mmCIF file of C-alpha atoms in Angstrom:
data_model
loop_
_atom_site.group_PDB
_atom_site.id
_atom_site.type_symbol
_atom_site.label_atom_id
_atom_site.label_comp_id
_atom_site.label_asym_id
_atom_site.label_seq_id
_atom_site.Cartn_x
_atom_site.Cartn_y
_atom_site.Cartn_z
ATOM 1 C CA UNK A 1067 0.000 0.000 0.000
ATOM 2 C CA UNK A 1068 1.380 3.383 -1.017
ATOM 3 C CA UNK A 1069 2.181 5.988 1.625
ATOM 4 C CA UNK A 1070 1.436 8.826 -0.780
ATOM 5 C CA UNK A 1071 -1.804 10.588 -1.674
ATOM 6 C CA UNK A 1072 -2.126 12.460 -4.947
ATOM 7 C CA UNK A 1073 -3.936 15.761 -4.677
ATOM 8 C CA UNK A 1074 -6.105 15.125 -7.731
ATOM 9 C CA UNK A 1075 -7.426 11.863 -6.296
ATOM 10 C CA UNK A 1076 -7.921 13.101 -2.731
ATOM 11 C CA UNK A 1077 -11.506 12.788 -1.419
ATOM 12 C CA UNK A 1078 -13.751 15.684 -2.419
ATOM 13 C CA UNK A 1079 -14.247 16.581 1.246
ATOM 14 C CA UNK A 1080 -10.562 17.410 1.708
ATOM 15 C CA UNK A 1081 -9.882 21.169 1.730
ATOM 16 C CA UNK A 1082 -6.742 20.972 -0.438
ATOM 17 C CA UNK A 1083 -5.772 22.722 -3.646
ATOM 18 C CA UNK A 1084 -5.713 20.161 -6.441
ATOM 19 C CA UNK A 1085 -3.208 21.718 -8.826
ATOM 20 C CA UNK A 1086 -0.593 23.343 -6.582
ATOM 21 C CA UNK A 1087 1.432 20.133 -6.374
ATOM 22 C CA UNK A 1088 1.345 16.431 -7.092
ATOM 23 C CA UNK A 1089 1.130 14.913 -3.614
ATOM 24 C CA UNK A 1090 -0.307 15.691 -0.218
ATOM 25 C CA UNK A 1091 -0.167 13.834 3.103
ATOM 26 C CA UNK A 1092 -2.091 10.580 3.404
ATOM 27 C CA UNK A 1093 -4.476 10.088 6.299
ATOM 28 C CA UNK A 1094 -3.471 7.529 8.890
ATOM 29 C CA UNK A 1095 -5.689 4.914 10.485
ATOM 30 C CA UNK A 1096 -8.484 6.319 12.585
ATOM 31 C CA UNK A 1097 -12.057 7.580 12.560
ATOM 32 C CA UNK A 1098 -14.119 8.769 9.574
ATOM 33 C CA UNK A 1099 -12.651 6.287 7.107
ATOM 34 C CA UNK A 1100 -11.377 7.625 3.798
ATOM 35 C CA UNK A 1101 -13.254 10.912 4.258
ATOM 36 C CA UNK A 1102 -11.096 11.875 7.256
ATOM 37 C CA UNK A 1103 -8.743 14.784 6.557
ATOM 38 C CA UNK A 1104 -5.186 14.434 7.913
ATOM 39 C CA UNK A 1105 -4.632 16.886 10.760
ATOM 40 C CA UNK A 1106 -1.517 18.165 8.984
ATOM 41 C CA UNK A 1107 -3.668 19.422 6.102
ATOM 42 C CA UNK A 1108 -5.712 21.556 8.502
ATOM 43 C CA UNK A 1109 -2.672 22.871 10.375
ATOM 44 C CA UNK A 1110 -0.629 23.665 7.270
ATOM 45 C CA UNK A 1111 -2.956 24.210 4.323
ATOM 46 C CA UNK A 1112 -6.087 25.586 5.999
ATOM 47 C CA UNK A 1113 -4.979 27.441 9.138
ATOM 48 C CA UNK A 1114 -1.372 28.167 8.137
ATOM 49 C CA UNK A 1115 -0.099 27.491 11.653
ATOM 50 C CA UNK A 1116 2.817 25.364 10.406
ATOM 51 C CA UNK A 1117 4.857 25.222 7.212
ATOM 52 C CA UNK A 1118 6.015 21.615 7.295
ATOM 53 C CA UNK A 1119 5.418 18.179 8.756
ATOM 54 C CA UNK A 1120 8.382 18.724 11.087
ATOM 55 C CA UNK A 1121 6.839 21.882 12.526
ATOM 56 C CA UNK A 1122 3.506 20.107 12.922
ATOM 57 C CA UNK A 1123 5.114 17.283 14.885
ATOM 58 C CA UNK A 1124 6.820 19.759 17.191
ATOM 59 C CA UNK A 1125 3.576 21.672 17.785
ATOM 60 C CA UNK A 1126 1.582 18.509 18.474
ATOM 61 C CA UNK A 1127 4.182 17.234 20.941
ATOM 62 C CA UNK A 1128 3.371 20.230 23.169
ATOM 63 C CA UNK A 1129 -0.003 18.642 23.969
ATOM 64 C CA UNK A 1130 -1.956 21.819 23.204
ATOM 65 C CA UNK A 1131 -3.894 20.594 20.163
ATOM 66 C CA UNK A 1132 -7.036 18.662 21.052
ATOM 67 C CA UNK A 1133 -9.544 16.733 18.971
ATOM 68 C CA UNK A 1134 -12.803 16.067 20.793
ATOM 69 C CA UNK A 1135 -11.101 16.879 24.080
ATOM 70 C CA UNK A 1136 -8.119 14.539 23.639
ATOM 71 C CA UNK A 1137 -4.550 15.686 22.973
ATOM 72 C CA UNK A 1138 -3.275 14.513 19.578
ATOM 73 C CA UNK A 1139 0.348 13.843 18.630
ATOM 74 C CA UNK A 1140 -0.111 12.206 15.206
ATOM 75 C CA UNK A 1141 -0.110 14.690 12.335
ATOM 76 C CA UNK A 1142 -1.791 12.113 10.084
ATOM 77 C CA UNK A 1143 -4.711 11.570 12.462
ATOM 78 C CA UNK A 1144 -7.946 11.830 10.402
ATOM 79 C CA UNK A 1145 -10.260 14.715 11.270
ATOM 80 C CA UNK A 1146 -13.824 14.626 9.995
ATOM 81 C CA UNK A 1147 -17.356 15.947 10.085
ATOM 82 C CA UNK A 1148 -18.458 17.461 13.426
ATOM 83 C CA UNK A 1149 -15.099 16.909 15.150
ATOM 84 C CA UNK A 1150 -14.046 19.631 17.602
ATOM 85 C CA UNK A 1151 -10.529 20.999 17.071
ATOM 86 C CA UNK A 1152 -9.144 23.062 19.961
ATOM 87 C CA UNK A 1153 -5.897 25.013 20.397
ATOM 88 C CA UNK A 1154 -5.557 25.551 24.129
ATOM 89 C CA UNK A 1155 -2.643 28.016 23.980
ATOM 90 C CA UNK A 1156 -4.349 30.164 21.373
ATOM 91 C CA UNK A 1157 -7.766 29.907 23.003
ATOM 92 C CA UNK A 1158 -9.254 28.917 19.640
ATOM 93 C CA UNK A 1159 -11.919 26.297 18.993
ATOM 94 C CA UNK A 1160 -13.313 25.035 15.698
ATOM 95 C CA UNK A 1161 -16.019 22.659 14.576
ATOM 96 C CA UNK A 1162 -15.475 20.723 11.356
ATOM 97 C CA UNK A 1163 -18.540 21.400 9.246
ATOM 98 C CA UNK A 1164 -19.409 20.714 5.588
ATOM 99 C CA UNK A 1165 -19.761 23.694 3.293
ATOM 100 C CA UNK A 1166 -21.092 24.039 -0.240
ATOM 101 C CA UNK A 1167 -19.725 21.318 -2.482
ATOM 102 C CA UNK A 1168 -19.202 18.919 0.420
ATOM 103 C CA UNK A 1169 -15.798 20.315 1.366
ATOM 104 C CA UNK A 1170 -15.044 20.291 5.074
ATOM 105 C CA UNK A 1171 -14.417 23.672 6.667
ATOM 106 C CA UNK A 1172 -13.520 24.938 10.139
ATOM 107 C CA UNK A 1173 -16.235 26.952 11.882
ATOM 108 C CA UNK A 1174 -15.059 29.026 14.884
ATOM 109 C CA UNK A 1175 -17.015 28.264 18.068
ATOM 110 C CA UNK A 1176 -16.824 29.398 21.682
ATOM 111 C CA UNK A 1177 -15.293 27.370 24.489
ATOM 112 C CA UNK A 1178 -18.630 26.138 25.845
ATOM 113 C CA UNK A 1179 -19.634 24.692 22.466
ATOM 114 C CA UNK A 1180 -16.261 22.932 22.261
ATOM 115 C CA UNK A 1181 -17.053 20.768 25.297
ATOM 116 C CA UNK A 1182 -19.197 18.365 23.267
ATOM 117 C CA UNK A 1183 -19.653 17.097 19.723
ATOM 118 C CA UNK A 1184 -22.454 15.915 17.496
ATOM 119 C CA UNK A 1185 -22.731 12.346 16.213
ATOM 120 C CA UNK A 1186 -25.201 10.700 13.847
ATOM 121 C CA UNK A 1187 -26.325 7.205 14.854
ATOM 122 C CA UNK A 1188 -25.530 4.792 12.022
ATOM 123 C CA UNK A 1189 -25.750 1.496 13.920
ATOM 124 C CA UNK A 1190 -27.463 -0.025 16.944
ATOM 125 C CA UNK A 1191 -26.871 -3.441 18.501
ATOM 126 C CA UNK A 1192 -27.259 -5.246 21.803
ATOM 127 C CA UNK A 1193 -24.021 -6.158 23.594
ATOM 128 C CA UNK A 1194 -23.060 -8.378 26.513
ATOM 129 C CA UNK A 1195 -24.778 -7.459 29.760
ATOM 130 C CA UNK A 1196 -28.000 -6.319 28.122
ATOM 131 C CA UNK A 1197 -26.823 -2.838 27.211
ATOM 132 C CA UNK A 1198 -27.209 -1.401 23.721
ATOM 133 C CA UNK A 1199 -24.314 0.004 21.746
ATOM 134 C CA UNK A 1200 -24.919 2.954 19.453
ATOM 135 C CA UNK A 1201 -22.377 3.448 16.665
ATOM 136 C CA UNK A 1202 -21.847 7.006 15.438
ATOM 137 C CA UNK A 1203 -20.864 8.219 11.983
ATOM 138 C CA UNK A 1204 -17.178 8.493 12.929
ATOM 139 C CA UNK A 1205 -16.964 4.961 14.323
ATOM 140 C CA UNK A 1206 -17.250 5.953 17.984
ATOM 141 C CA UNK A 1207 -19.492 3.820 20.211
ATOM 142 C CA UNK A 1208 -21.813 4.914 23.016
ATOM 143 C CA UNK A 1209 -23.540 2.474 25.387
ATOM 144 C CA UNK A 1210 -27.045 3.101 26.712
ATOM 145 C CA UNK A 1211 -29.242 1.100 29.079
ATOM 146 C CA UNK A 1212 -32.578 2.268 27.678
ATOM 147 C CA UNK A 1213 -32.339 1.885 23.923
ATOM 148 C CA UNK A 1214 -35.986 2.324 22.946
ATOM 149 C CA UNK A 1215 -35.783 6.058 22.359
ATOM 150 C CA UNK A 1216 -32.686 5.903 20.144
ATOM 151 C CA UNK A 1217 -32.854 5.029 16.458
ATOM 152 C CA UNK A 1218 -30.517 5.077 13.478
ATOM 153 C CA UNK A 1219 -30.445 8.471 11.748
ATOM 154 C CA UNK A 1220 -31.036 10.220 15.109
ATOM 155 C CA UNK A 1221 -28.294 12.533 16.352
ATOM 156 C CA UNK A 1222 -26.595 12.709 19.740
ATOM 157 C CA UNK A 1223 -24.494 15.327 21.465
ATOM 158 C CA UNK A 1224 -21.722 13.580 23.409
ATOM 159 C CA UNK A 1225 -19.657 15.209 26.155
ATOM 160 C CA UNK A 1226 -15.964 15.196 25.224
ATOM 161 C CA UNK A 1227 -14.779 14.523 28.771
ATOM 162 C CA UNK A 1228 -16.977 11.743 30.132
ATOM 163 C CA UNK A 1229 -18.384 10.577 26.750
ATOM 164 C CA UNK A 1230 -21.924 10.728 28.139
ATOM 165 C CA UNK A 1231 -24.947 11.723 26.047
ATOM 166 C CA UNK A 1232 -26.050 15.280 26.825
ATOM 167 C CA UNK A 1233 -28.701 15.713 24.110
ATOM 168 C CA UNK A 1234 -30.714 13.605 21.671
ATOM 169 C CA UNK A 1235 -32.307 14.836 18.437
ATOM 170 C CA UNK A 1236 -34.727 12.399 16.731
ATOM 171 C CA UNK A 1237 -34.818 12.058 12.958
ATOM 172 C CA UNK A 1238 -38.383 12.982 12.038
ATOM 173 C CA UNK A 1239 -40.472 15.446 10.074
ATOM 174 C CA UNK A 1240 -40.023 18.902 11.566
ATOM 175 C CA UNK A 1241 -36.426 18.228 12.640
ATOM 176 C CA UNK A 1242 -33.716 20.761 11.843
ATOM 177 C CA UNK A 1243 -31.089 19.219 9.560
ATOM 178 C CA UNK A 1244 -28.038 20.077 7.534
ATOM 179 C CA UNK A 1245 -27.080 18.443 4.255
ATOM 180 C CA UNK A 1246 -23.578 16.975 4.446
ATOM 181 C CA UNK A 1247 -23.240 15.625 0.918
ATOM 182 C CA UNK A 1248 -24.672 16.102 -2.540
ATOM 183 C CA UNK A 1249 -25.669 19.267 -4.390
ATOM 184 C CA UNK A 1250 -27.105 20.928 -1.295
ATOM 185 C CA UNK A 1251 -24.196 20.209 1.039
ATOM 186 C CA UNK A 1252 -23.883 22.834 3.763
ATOM 187 C CA UNK A 1253 -27.505 23.992 3.514
ATOM 188 C CA UNK A 1254 -29.708 23.999 6.609
ATOM 189 C CA UNK A 1255 -33.460 23.620 6.908
ATOM 190 C CA UNK A 1256 -36.383 21.731 8.434
ATOM 191 C CA UNK A 1257 -37.557 18.346 7.213
ATOM 192 C CA UNK A 1258 -40.896 18.902 5.504
ATOM 193 C CA UNK A 1259 -41.487 15.383 4.261
ATOM 194 C CA UNK A 1260 -39.767 11.980 4.407
ATOM 195 C CA UNK A 1261 -40.444 9.666 1.469
ATOM 196 C CA UNK A 1262 -39.757 5.952 1.961
ATOM 197 C CA UNK A 1263 -38.876 4.264 -1.318
ATOM 198 C CA UNK A 1264 -39.832 0.617 -1.777
ATOM 199 C CA UNK A 1265 -37.097 -1.836 -2.722
ATOM 200 C CA UNK A 1266 -33.444 -0.865 -2.953
ATOM 201 C CA UNK A 1267 -33.990 2.789 -3.873
ATOM 202 C CA UNK A 1268 -32.841 5.605 -1.604
ATOM 203 C CA UNK A 1269 -35.320 7.240 0.749
ATOM 204 C CA UNK A 1270 -35.573 10.969 0.148
ATOM 205 C CA UNK A 1271 -36.413 14.049 2.178
ATOM 206 C CA UNK A 1272 -37.807 17.445 1.280
ATOM 207 C CA UNK A 1273 -36.162 20.183 3.311
ATOM 208 C CA UNK A 1274 -37.616 23.652 3.871
ATOM 209 C CA UNK A 1275 -34.736 26.128 3.923
ATOM 210 C CA UNK A 1276 -36.902 29.207 4.681
ATOM 211 C CA UNK A 1277 -37.100 30.904 1.267
ATOM 212 C CA UNK A 1278 -36.920 27.701 -0.803
ATOM 213 C CA UNK A 1279 -37.166 23.924 -0.541
ATOM 214 C CA UNK A 1280 -34.886 21.196 -1.822
ATOM 215 C CA UNK A 1281 -34.994 17.426 -2.088
ATOM 216 C CA UNK A 1282 -32.063 15.194 -1.266
ATOM 217 C CA UNK A 1283 -31.208 11.633 -0.282
ATOM 218 C CA UNK A 1284 -32.046 10.712 3.299
ATOM 219 C CA UNK A 1285 -28.485 9.582 4.025
ATOM 220 C CA UNK A 1286 -27.211 13.044 3.080
ATOM 221 C CA UNK A 1287 -28.871 14.861 5.997
ATOM 222 C CA UNK A 1288 -27.958 14.995 9.678
ATOM 223 C CA UNK A 1289 -30.239 16.236 12.449
ATOM 224 C CA UNK A 1290 -28.824 19.204 14.353
ATOM 225 C CA UNK A 1291 -29.928 21.581 17.100
ATOM 226 C CA UNK A 1292 -30.750 25.222 16.384
ATOM 227 C CA UNK A 1293 -27.913 26.243 18.697
ATOM 228 C CA UNK A 1294 -25.446 23.886 17.025
ATOM 229 C CA UNK A 1295 -24.638 26.114 14.065
ATOM 230 C CA UNK A 1296 -24.700 29.818 13.405
ATOM 231 C CA UNK A 1297 -22.170 30.744 16.098
ATOM 232 C CA UNK A 1298 -21.151 33.770 14.077
ATOM 233 C CA UNK A 1299 -24.801 34.661 13.496
ATOM 234 C CA UNK A 1300 -25.490 34.364 17.199
ATOM 235 C CA UNK A 1301 -22.558 36.614 18.014
ATOM 236 C CA UNK A 1302 -23.754 39.153 15.453
ATOM 237 C CA UNK A 1303 -27.236 39.080 16.963
ATOM 238 C CA UNK A 1304 -25.812 39.669 20.433
ATOM 239 C CA UNK A 1305 -23.755 42.608 19.122
ATOM 240 C CA UNK A 1306 -26.829 44.066 17.427
ATOM 241 C CA UNK A 1307 -28.912 43.705 20.568
ATOM 242 C CA UNK A 1308 -26.174 45.371 22.600
ATOM 243 C CA UNK A 1309 -25.995 48.218 20.102
ATOM 244 C CA UNK A 1310 -29.762 48.745 20.276
ATOM 245 C CA UNK A 1311 -29.543 48.765 24.060
ATOM 246 C CA UNK A 1312 -26.822 51.411 23.925
ATOM 247 C CA UNK A 1313 -28.934 53.509 21.552
ATOM 248 C CA UNK A 1314 -31.847 53.251 23.936
ATOM 249 C CA UNK A 1315 -29.667 54.512 26.757
ATOM 250 C CA UNK A 1316 -28.636 57.544 24.719
ATOM 251 C CA UNK A 1317 -32.281 58.403 24.014
ATOM 252 C CA UNK A 1318 -32.985 58.488 27.704
#
């Protein structure tokens, strides 16, 4: 197996320039499968915090770069959708989120939001002892005693420290979702209708994105919470509210 990854054949989700060189770093073993972006790509090509693999290794050995709350020392460690990337010395936190075209991007978030991460349930099975194991989209497993309320395609918010479930969002009509693949990747809206296709065809969903609707494959959407995205929008709203409050004070 080759240790090299050509830029032109890199997964579409990778945020790398295709024609600036022949090769890029290959992702190591880990979560997210082939879609996982090597951490070095984010540090060097996206954030510009390092210029080389050597610099990345030195920075990671300081123990100040965290993924989902855990210090990382492997520059090839795959990083994928909904992972939380934190730089403790810089006081910076990012959520990996799909943008238009399916490319993964880093969304700045505050420290409180960085304490947990979102996971889509893709598997559910009973394990020894009577507990039920829920498998998330990145390969992580969460055990629950009462499994009746959890179903595949639901989403969970998992605490990064104790790995406990802190929120559960069912997949159903009326749920807020984001498209993570396909033509509408990165778009957010509410499920208007779920269509179950007989046979081997893909189920589809119609999503209401406020001023328009779109239809996509069921597997392409992930349920989210209204507070999960729009950190920048929320900050802007807070600034606007503060400005209006200041204006009101001047009028008095």
